[in-house]
PDB file of C-alpha atoms in Angstrom:
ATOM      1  CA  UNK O   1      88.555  21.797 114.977  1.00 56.00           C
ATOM      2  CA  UNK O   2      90.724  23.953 117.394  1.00 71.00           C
ATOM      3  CA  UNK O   3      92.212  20.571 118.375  1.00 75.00           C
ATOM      4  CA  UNK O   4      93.126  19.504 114.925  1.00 88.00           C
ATOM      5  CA  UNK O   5      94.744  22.688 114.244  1.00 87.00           C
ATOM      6  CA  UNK O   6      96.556  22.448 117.265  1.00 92.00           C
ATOM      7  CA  UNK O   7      97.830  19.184 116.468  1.00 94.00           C
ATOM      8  CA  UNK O   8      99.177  20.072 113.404  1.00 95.00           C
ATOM      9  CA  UNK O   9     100.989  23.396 114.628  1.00 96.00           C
ATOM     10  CA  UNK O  10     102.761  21.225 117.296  1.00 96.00           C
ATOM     11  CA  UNK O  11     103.951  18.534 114.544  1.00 96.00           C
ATOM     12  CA  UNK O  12     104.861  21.612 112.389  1.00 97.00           C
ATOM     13  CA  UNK O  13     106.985  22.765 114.975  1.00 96.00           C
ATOM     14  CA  UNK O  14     108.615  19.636 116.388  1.00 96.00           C
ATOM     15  CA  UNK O  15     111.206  19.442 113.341  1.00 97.00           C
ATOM     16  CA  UNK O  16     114.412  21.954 114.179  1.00 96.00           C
ATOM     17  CA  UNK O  17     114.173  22.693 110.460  1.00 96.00           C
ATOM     18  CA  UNK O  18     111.052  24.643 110.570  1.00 97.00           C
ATOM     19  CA  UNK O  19     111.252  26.215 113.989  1.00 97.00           C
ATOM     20  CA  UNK O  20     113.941  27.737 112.018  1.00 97.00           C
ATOM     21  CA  UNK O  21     112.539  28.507 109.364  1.00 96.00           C
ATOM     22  CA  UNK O  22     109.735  30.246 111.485  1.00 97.00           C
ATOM     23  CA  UNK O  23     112.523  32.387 113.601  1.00 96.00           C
ATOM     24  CA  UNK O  24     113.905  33.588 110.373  1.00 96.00           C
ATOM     25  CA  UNK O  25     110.379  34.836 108.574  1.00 97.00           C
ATOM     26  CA  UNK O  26     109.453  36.185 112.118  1.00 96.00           C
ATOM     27  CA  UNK O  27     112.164  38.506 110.838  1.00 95.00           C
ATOM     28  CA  UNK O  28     110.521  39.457 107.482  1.00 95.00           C
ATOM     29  CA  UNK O  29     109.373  38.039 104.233  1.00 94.00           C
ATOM     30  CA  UNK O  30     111.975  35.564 102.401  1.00 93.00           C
ATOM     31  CA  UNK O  31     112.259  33.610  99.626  1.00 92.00           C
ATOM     32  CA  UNK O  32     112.499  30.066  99.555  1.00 91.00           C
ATOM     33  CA  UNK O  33     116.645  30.543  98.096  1.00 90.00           C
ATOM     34  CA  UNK O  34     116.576  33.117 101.026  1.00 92.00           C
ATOM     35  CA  UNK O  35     115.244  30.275 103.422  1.00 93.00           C
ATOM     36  CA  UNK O  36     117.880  27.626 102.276  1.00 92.00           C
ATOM     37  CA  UNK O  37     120.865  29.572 102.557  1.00 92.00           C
ATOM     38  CA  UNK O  38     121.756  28.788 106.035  1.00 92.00           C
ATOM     39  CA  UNK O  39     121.033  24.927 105.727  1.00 91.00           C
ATOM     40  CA  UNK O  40     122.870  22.069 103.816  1.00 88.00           C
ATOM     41  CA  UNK O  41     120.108  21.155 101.646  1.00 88.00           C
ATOM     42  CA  UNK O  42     118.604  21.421  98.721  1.00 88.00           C
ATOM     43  CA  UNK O  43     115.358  23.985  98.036  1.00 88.00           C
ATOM     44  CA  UNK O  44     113.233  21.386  97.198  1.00 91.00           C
ATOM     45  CA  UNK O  45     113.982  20.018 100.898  1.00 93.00           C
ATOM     46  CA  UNK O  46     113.239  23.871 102.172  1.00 93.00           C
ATOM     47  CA  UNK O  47     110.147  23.729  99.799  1.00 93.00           C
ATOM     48  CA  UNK O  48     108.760  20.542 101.717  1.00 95.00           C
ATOM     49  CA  UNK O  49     109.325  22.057 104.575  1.00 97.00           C
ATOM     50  CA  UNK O  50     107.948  24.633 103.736  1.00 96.00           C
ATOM     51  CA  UNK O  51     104.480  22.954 102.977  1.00 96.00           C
ATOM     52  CA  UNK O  52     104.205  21.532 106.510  1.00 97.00           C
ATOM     53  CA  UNK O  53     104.272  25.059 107.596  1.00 97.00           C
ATOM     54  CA  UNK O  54     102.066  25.957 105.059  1.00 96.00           C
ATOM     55  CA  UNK O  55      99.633  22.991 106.100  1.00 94.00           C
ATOM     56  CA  UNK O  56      99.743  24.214 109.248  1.00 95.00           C
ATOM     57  CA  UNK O  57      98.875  27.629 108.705  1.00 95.00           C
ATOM     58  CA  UNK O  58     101.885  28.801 109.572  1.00 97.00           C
ATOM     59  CA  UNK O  59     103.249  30.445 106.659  1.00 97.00           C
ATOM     60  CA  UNK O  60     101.887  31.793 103.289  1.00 95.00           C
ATOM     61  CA  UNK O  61     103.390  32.571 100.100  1.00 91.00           C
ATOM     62  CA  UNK O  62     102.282  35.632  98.144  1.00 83.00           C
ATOM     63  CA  UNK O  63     103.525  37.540  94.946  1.00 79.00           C
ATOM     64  CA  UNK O  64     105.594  40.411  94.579  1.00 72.00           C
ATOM     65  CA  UNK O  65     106.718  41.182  90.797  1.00 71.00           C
ATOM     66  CA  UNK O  66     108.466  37.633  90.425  1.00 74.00           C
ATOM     67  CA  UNK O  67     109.506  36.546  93.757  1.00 78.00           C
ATOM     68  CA  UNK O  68     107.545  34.530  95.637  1.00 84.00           C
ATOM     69  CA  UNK O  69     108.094  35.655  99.291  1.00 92.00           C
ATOM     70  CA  UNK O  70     107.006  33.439 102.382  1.00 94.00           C
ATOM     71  CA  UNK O  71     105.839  35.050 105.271  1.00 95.00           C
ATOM     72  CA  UNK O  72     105.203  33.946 108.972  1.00 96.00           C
ATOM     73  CA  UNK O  73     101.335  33.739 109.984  1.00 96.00           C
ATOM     74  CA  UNK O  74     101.541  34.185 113.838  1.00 89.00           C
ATOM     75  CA  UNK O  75      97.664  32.987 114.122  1.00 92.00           C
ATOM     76  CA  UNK O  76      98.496  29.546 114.930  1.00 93.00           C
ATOM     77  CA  UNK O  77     101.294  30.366 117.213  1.00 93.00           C
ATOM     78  CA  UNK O  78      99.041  32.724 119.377  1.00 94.00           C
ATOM     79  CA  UNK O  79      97.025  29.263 119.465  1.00 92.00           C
ATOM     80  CA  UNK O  80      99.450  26.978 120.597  1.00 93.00           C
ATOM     81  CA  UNK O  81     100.602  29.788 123.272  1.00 93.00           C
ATOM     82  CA  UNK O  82      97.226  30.477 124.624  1.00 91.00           C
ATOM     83  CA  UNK O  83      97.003  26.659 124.917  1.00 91.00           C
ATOM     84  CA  UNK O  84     100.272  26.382 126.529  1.00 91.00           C
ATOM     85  CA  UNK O  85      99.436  29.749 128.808  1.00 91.00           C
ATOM     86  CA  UNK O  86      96.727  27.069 130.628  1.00 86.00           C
ATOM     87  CA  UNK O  87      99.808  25.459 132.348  1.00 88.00           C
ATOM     88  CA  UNK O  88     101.653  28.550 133.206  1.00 86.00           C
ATOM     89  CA  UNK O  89      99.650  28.751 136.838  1.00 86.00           C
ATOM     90  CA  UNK O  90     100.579  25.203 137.041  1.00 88.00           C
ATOM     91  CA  UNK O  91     104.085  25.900 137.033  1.00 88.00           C
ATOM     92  CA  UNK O  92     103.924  28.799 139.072  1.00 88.00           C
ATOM     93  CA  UNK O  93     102.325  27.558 141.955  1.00 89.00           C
ATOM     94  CA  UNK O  94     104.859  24.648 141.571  1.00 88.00           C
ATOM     95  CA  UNK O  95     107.755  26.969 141.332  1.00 90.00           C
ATOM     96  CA  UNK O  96     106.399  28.669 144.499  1.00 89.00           C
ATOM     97  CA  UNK O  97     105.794  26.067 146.723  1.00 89.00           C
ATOM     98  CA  UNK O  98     109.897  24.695 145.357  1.00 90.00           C
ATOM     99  CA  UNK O  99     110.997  28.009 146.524  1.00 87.00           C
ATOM    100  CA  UNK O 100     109.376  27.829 150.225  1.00 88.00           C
ATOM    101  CA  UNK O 101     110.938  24.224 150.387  1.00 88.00           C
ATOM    102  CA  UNK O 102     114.393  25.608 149.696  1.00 88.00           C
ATOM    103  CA  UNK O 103     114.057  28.902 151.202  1.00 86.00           C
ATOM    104  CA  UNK O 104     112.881  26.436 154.733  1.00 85.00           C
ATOM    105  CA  UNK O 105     116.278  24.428 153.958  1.00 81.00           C
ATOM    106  CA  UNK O 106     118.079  27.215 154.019  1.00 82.00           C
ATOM    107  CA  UNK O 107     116.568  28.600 157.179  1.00 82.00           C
ATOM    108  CA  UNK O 108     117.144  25.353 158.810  1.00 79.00           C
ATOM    109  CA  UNK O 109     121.020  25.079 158.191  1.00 81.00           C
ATOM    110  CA  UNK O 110     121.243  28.643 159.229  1.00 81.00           C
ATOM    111  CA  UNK O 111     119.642  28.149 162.587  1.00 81.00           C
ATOM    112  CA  UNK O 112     121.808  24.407 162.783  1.00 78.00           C
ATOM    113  CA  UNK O 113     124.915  25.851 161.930  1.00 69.00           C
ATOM    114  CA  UNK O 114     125.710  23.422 158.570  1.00 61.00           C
ATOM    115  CA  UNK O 115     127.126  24.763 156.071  1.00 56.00           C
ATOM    116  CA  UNK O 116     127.684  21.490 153.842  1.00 55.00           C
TER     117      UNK O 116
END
């Protein structure tokens, strides 16, 4: 289940449309004509956007008078970043061990006298 959700948080995300759409709301509440007013396209383009997020649990719509504000729902987010979190140590300890590598180069030219 965690997987699926994953899944479709990642998909949700891959489009540049809706990772902007996601920075925005992480702003505040907008409406959809809200949403669409710094793309060239329609709203009923935003709006199916806006139902991928939606799918993915990424953004709800609630009622306020007559608007019909989305907002961001960080839950799967936090998912997909405690996921990606798991290959932050990777990429440390790879990061380290670069640095000793170049930080041994760098010795080594110093002591040889190159300066290339």
């Amino acid at each position: 289940m965690a997987q699926d959700l994953l899944d479709v948080t990642f998909a949700a995300l891959a489009d540049p449309t809706r990772r902007a759409i996601i920075a925005r709301l992480a702003r505040g509440d907008a409406t959809v004509t809200e949403l669409a007013e710094p793309f060239a396209m329609s709203q009923p383009a935003i709006s199916k956007h806006l139902k991928v997020l939606e799918r993915a649990g990424l953004v709800t719509r609630g009622r306020d008078a007559q608007r019909r504000p989305c907002r961001l729902a960080a839950q799967p987010l936090k998912m997909a970043n405690d996921w990606l979190g798991g290959y932050r140590r990777y990429w440390d300890e790879a990061f380290t061990e670069l640095d000793l590598v170049l930080e041994g180069e760098i010795q080594h030219r110093e002591h040889h006298g190159k300066t290339d």
